[in-house]
PDB file of C-alpha atoms in Angstrom:
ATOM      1  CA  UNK A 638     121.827  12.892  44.618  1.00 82.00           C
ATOM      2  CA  UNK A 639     124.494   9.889  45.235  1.00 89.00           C
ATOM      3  CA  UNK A 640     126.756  10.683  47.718  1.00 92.00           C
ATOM      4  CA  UNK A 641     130.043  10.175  47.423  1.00 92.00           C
ATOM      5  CA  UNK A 642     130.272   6.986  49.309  1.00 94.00           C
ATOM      6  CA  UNK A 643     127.640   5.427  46.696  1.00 95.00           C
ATOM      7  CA  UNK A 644     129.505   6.668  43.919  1.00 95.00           C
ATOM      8  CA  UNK A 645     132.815   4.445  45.762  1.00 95.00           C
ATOM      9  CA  UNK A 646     130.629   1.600  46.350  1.00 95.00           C
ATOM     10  CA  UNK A 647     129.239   1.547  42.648  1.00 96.00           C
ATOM     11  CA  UNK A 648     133.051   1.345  41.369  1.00 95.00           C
ATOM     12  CA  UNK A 649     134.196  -0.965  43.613  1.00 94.00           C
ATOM     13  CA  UNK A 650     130.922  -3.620  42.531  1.00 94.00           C
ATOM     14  CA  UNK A 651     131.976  -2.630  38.989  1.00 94.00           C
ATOM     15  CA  UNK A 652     135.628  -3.923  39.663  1.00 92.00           C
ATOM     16  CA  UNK A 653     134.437  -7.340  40.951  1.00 92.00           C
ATOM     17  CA  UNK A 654     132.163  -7.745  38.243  1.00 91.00           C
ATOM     18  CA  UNK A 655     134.278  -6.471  35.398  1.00 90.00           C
ATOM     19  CA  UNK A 656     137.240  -8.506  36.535  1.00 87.00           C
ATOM     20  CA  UNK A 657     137.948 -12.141  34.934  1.00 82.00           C
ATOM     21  CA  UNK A 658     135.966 -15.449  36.107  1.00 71.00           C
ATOM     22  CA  UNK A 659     138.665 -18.286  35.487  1.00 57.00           C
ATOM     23  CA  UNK A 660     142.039 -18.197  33.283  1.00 52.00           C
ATOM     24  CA  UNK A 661     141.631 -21.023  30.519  1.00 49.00           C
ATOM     25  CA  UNK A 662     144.884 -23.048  30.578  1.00 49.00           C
ATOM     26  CA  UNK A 663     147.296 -20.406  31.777  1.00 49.00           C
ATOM     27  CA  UNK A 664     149.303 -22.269  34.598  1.00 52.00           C
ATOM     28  CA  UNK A 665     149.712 -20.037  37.706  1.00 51.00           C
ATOM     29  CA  UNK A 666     147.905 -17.089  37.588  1.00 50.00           C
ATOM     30  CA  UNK A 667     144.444 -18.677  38.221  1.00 53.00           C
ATOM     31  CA  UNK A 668     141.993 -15.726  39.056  1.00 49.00           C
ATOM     32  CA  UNK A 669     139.844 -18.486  41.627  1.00 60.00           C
ATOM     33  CA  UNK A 670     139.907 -15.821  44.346  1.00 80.00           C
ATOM     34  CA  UNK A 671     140.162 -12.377  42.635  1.00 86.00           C
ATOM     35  CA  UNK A 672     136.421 -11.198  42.730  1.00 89.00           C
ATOM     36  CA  UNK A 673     136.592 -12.346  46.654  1.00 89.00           C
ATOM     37  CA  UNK A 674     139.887 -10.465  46.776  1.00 91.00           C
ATOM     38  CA  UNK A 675     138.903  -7.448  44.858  1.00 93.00           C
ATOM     39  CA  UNK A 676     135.436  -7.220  46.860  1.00 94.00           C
ATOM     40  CA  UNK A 677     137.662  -7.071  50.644  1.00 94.00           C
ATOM     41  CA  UNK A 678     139.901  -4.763  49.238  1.00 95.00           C
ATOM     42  CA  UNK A 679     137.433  -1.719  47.353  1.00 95.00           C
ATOM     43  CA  UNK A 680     134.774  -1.748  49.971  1.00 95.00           C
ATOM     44  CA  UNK A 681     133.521   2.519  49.828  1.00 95.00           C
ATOM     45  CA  UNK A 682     136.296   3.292  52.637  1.00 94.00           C
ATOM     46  CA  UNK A 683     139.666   2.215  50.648  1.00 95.00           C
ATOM     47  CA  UNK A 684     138.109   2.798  47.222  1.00 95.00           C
ATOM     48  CA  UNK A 685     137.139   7.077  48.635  1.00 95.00           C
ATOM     49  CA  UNK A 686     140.064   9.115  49.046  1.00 95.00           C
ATOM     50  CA  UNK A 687     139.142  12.818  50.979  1.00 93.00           C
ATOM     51  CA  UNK A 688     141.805  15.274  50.994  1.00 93.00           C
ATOM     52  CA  UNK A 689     139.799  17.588  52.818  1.00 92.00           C
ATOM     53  CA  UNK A 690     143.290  20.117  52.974  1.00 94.00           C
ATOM     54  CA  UNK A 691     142.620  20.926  49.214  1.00 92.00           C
ATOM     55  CA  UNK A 692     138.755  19.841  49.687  1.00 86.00           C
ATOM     56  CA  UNK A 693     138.904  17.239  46.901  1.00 91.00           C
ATOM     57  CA  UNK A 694     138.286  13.686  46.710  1.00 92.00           C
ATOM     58  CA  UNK A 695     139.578  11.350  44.165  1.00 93.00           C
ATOM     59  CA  UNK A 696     138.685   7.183  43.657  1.00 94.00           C
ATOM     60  CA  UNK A 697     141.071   4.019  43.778  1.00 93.00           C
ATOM     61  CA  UNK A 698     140.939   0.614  42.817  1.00 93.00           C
ATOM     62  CA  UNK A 699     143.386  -1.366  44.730  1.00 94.00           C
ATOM     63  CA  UNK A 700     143.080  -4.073  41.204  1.00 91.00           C
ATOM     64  CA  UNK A 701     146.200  -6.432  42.810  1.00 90.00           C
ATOM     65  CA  UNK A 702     145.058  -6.842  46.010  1.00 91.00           C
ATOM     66  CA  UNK A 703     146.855  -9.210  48.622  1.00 90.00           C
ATOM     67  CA  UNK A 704     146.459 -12.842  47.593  1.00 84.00           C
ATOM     68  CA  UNK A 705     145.519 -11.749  44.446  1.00 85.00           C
ATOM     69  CA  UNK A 706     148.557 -10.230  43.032  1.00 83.00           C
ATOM     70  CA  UNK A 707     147.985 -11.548  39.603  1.00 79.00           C
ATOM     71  CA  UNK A 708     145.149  -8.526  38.936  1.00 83.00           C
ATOM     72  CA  UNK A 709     147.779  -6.673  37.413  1.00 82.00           C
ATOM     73  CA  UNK A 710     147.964  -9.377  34.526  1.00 78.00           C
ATOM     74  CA  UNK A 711     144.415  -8.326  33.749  1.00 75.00           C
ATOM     75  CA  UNK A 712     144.641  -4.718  34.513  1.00 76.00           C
ATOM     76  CA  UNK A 713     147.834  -4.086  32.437  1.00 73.00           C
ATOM     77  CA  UNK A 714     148.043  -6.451  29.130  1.00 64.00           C
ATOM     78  CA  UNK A 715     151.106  -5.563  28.599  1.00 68.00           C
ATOM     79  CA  UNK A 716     152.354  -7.626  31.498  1.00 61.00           C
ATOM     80  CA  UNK A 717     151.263 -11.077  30.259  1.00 63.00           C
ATOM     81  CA  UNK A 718     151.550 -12.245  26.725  1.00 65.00           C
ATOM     82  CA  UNK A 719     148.826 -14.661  27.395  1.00 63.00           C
ATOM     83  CA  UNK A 720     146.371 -11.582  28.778  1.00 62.00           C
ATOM     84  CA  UNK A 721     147.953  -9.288  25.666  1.00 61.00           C
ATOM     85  CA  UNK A 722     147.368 -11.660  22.876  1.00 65.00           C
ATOM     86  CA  UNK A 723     143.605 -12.512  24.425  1.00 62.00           C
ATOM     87  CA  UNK A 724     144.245 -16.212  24.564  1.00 61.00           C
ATOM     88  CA  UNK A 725     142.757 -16.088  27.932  1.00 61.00           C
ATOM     89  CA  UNK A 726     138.500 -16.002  27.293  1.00 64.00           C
ATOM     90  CA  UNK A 727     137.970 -13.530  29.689  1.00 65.00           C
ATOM     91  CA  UNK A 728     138.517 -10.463  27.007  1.00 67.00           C
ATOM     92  CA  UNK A 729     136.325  -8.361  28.840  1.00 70.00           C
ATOM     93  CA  UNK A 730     137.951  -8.188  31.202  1.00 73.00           C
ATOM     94  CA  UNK A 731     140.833  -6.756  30.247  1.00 76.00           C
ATOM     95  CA  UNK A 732     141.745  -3.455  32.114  1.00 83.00           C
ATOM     96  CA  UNK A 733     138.700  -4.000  34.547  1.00 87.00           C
ATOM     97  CA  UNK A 734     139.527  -1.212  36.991  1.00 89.00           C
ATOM     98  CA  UNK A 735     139.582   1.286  34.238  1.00 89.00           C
ATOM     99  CA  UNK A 736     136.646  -0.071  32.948  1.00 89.00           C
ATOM    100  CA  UNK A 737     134.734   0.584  36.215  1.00 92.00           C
ATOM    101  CA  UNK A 738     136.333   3.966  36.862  1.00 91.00           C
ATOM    102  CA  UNK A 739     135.232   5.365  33.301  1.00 92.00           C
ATOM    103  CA  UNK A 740     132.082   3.404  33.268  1.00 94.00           C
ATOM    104  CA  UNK A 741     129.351   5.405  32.100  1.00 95.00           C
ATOM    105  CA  UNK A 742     127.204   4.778  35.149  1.00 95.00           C
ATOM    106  CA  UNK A 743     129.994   6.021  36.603  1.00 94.00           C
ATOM    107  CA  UNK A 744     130.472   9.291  34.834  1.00 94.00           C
ATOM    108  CA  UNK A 745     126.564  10.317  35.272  1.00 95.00           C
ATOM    109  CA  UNK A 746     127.041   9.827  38.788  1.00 95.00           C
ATOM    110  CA  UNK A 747     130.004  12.394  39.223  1.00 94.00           C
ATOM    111  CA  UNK A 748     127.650  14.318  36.740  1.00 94.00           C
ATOM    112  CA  UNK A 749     124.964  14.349  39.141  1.00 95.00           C
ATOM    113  CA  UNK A 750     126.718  14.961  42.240  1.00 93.00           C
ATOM    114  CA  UNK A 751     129.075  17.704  40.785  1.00 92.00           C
ATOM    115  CA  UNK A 752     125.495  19.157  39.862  1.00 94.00           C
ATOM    116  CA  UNK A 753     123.839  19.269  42.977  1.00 93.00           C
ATOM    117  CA  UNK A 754     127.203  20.686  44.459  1.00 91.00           C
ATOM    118  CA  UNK A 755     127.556  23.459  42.153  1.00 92.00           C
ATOM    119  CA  UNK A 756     123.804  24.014  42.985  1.00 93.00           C
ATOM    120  CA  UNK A 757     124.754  24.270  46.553  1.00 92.00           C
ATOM    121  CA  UNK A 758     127.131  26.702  46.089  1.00 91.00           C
ATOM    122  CA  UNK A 759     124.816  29.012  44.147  1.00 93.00           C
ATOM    123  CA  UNK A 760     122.454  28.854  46.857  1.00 94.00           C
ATOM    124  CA  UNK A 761     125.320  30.126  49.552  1.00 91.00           C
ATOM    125  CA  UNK A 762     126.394  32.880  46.958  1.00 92.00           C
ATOM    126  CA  UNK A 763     122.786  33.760  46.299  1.00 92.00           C
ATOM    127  CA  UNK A 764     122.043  33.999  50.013  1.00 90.00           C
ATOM    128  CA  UNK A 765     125.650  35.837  51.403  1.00 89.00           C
ATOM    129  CA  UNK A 766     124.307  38.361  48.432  1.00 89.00           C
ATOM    130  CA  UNK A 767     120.823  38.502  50.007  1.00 88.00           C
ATOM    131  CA  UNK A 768     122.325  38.922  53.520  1.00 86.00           C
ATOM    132  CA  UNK A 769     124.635  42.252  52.324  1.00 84.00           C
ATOM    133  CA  UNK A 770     121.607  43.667  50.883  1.00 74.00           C
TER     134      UNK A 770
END
């Protein structure tokens, strides 16, 4: 079963590699030092949020991280014509934080730990039933 902090470490890889290489001919916001950016700022600890109050947990992608403020050019299209109007070469990246948070690999991971989880639970029913008997 992945843990939680595997599931956080999967997204955060999944951010650096889904975000843009290099911005063809675009003037300032040069994405040289994004992935580096991106990688410091999602490690499993900032990218795992435990509320353990309400015992949830949700996932973050910090995708305009210090130095690399320009993320939210390729996270949001509708900032940037250049991004919007994919004049950029880098179209698969667009939205690359959503990309990794709805990622398929992603989504079987929750799958598989909300599984094992609900299979837990069971158990602890199953058992506080046994113990009554």
């Amino acid at each position: 079963m992945p843990s939680l902090k595997d599931i956080a470490k999967q997204i955060g890889g999944l951010a650096v590699a889904k975000a843009p290489q290099s911005l063809k001919g675009s003037g300032r916001k040069r994405p040289g030092n994004l992935k580096r950016a991106l990688a410091r700022a999602n490690t499993p600890d900032k990218v795992l949020k435990v509320n353990p109050k309400t015992k949830s947990f949700s996932f973050e992608i910090d995708y305009a991280p210090p130095g690399a403020e320009y993320g939210m050019f390729w996270n949001d299209p509708t900032v940037s014509k250049t991004v919007k109007n994919q004049k950029t070469g880098n179209d698969a990246s667009i939205n690359f934080a959503a990309q990794a948070l709805y990622s398929p690999i992603i989504d079987s991971m929750i799958n598989d730990y909300m599984d094992e989880i609900g299979k837990m639970v069971v158990e602890q029913i199953s058992k506080a039933i046994d113990d009554l008997k």
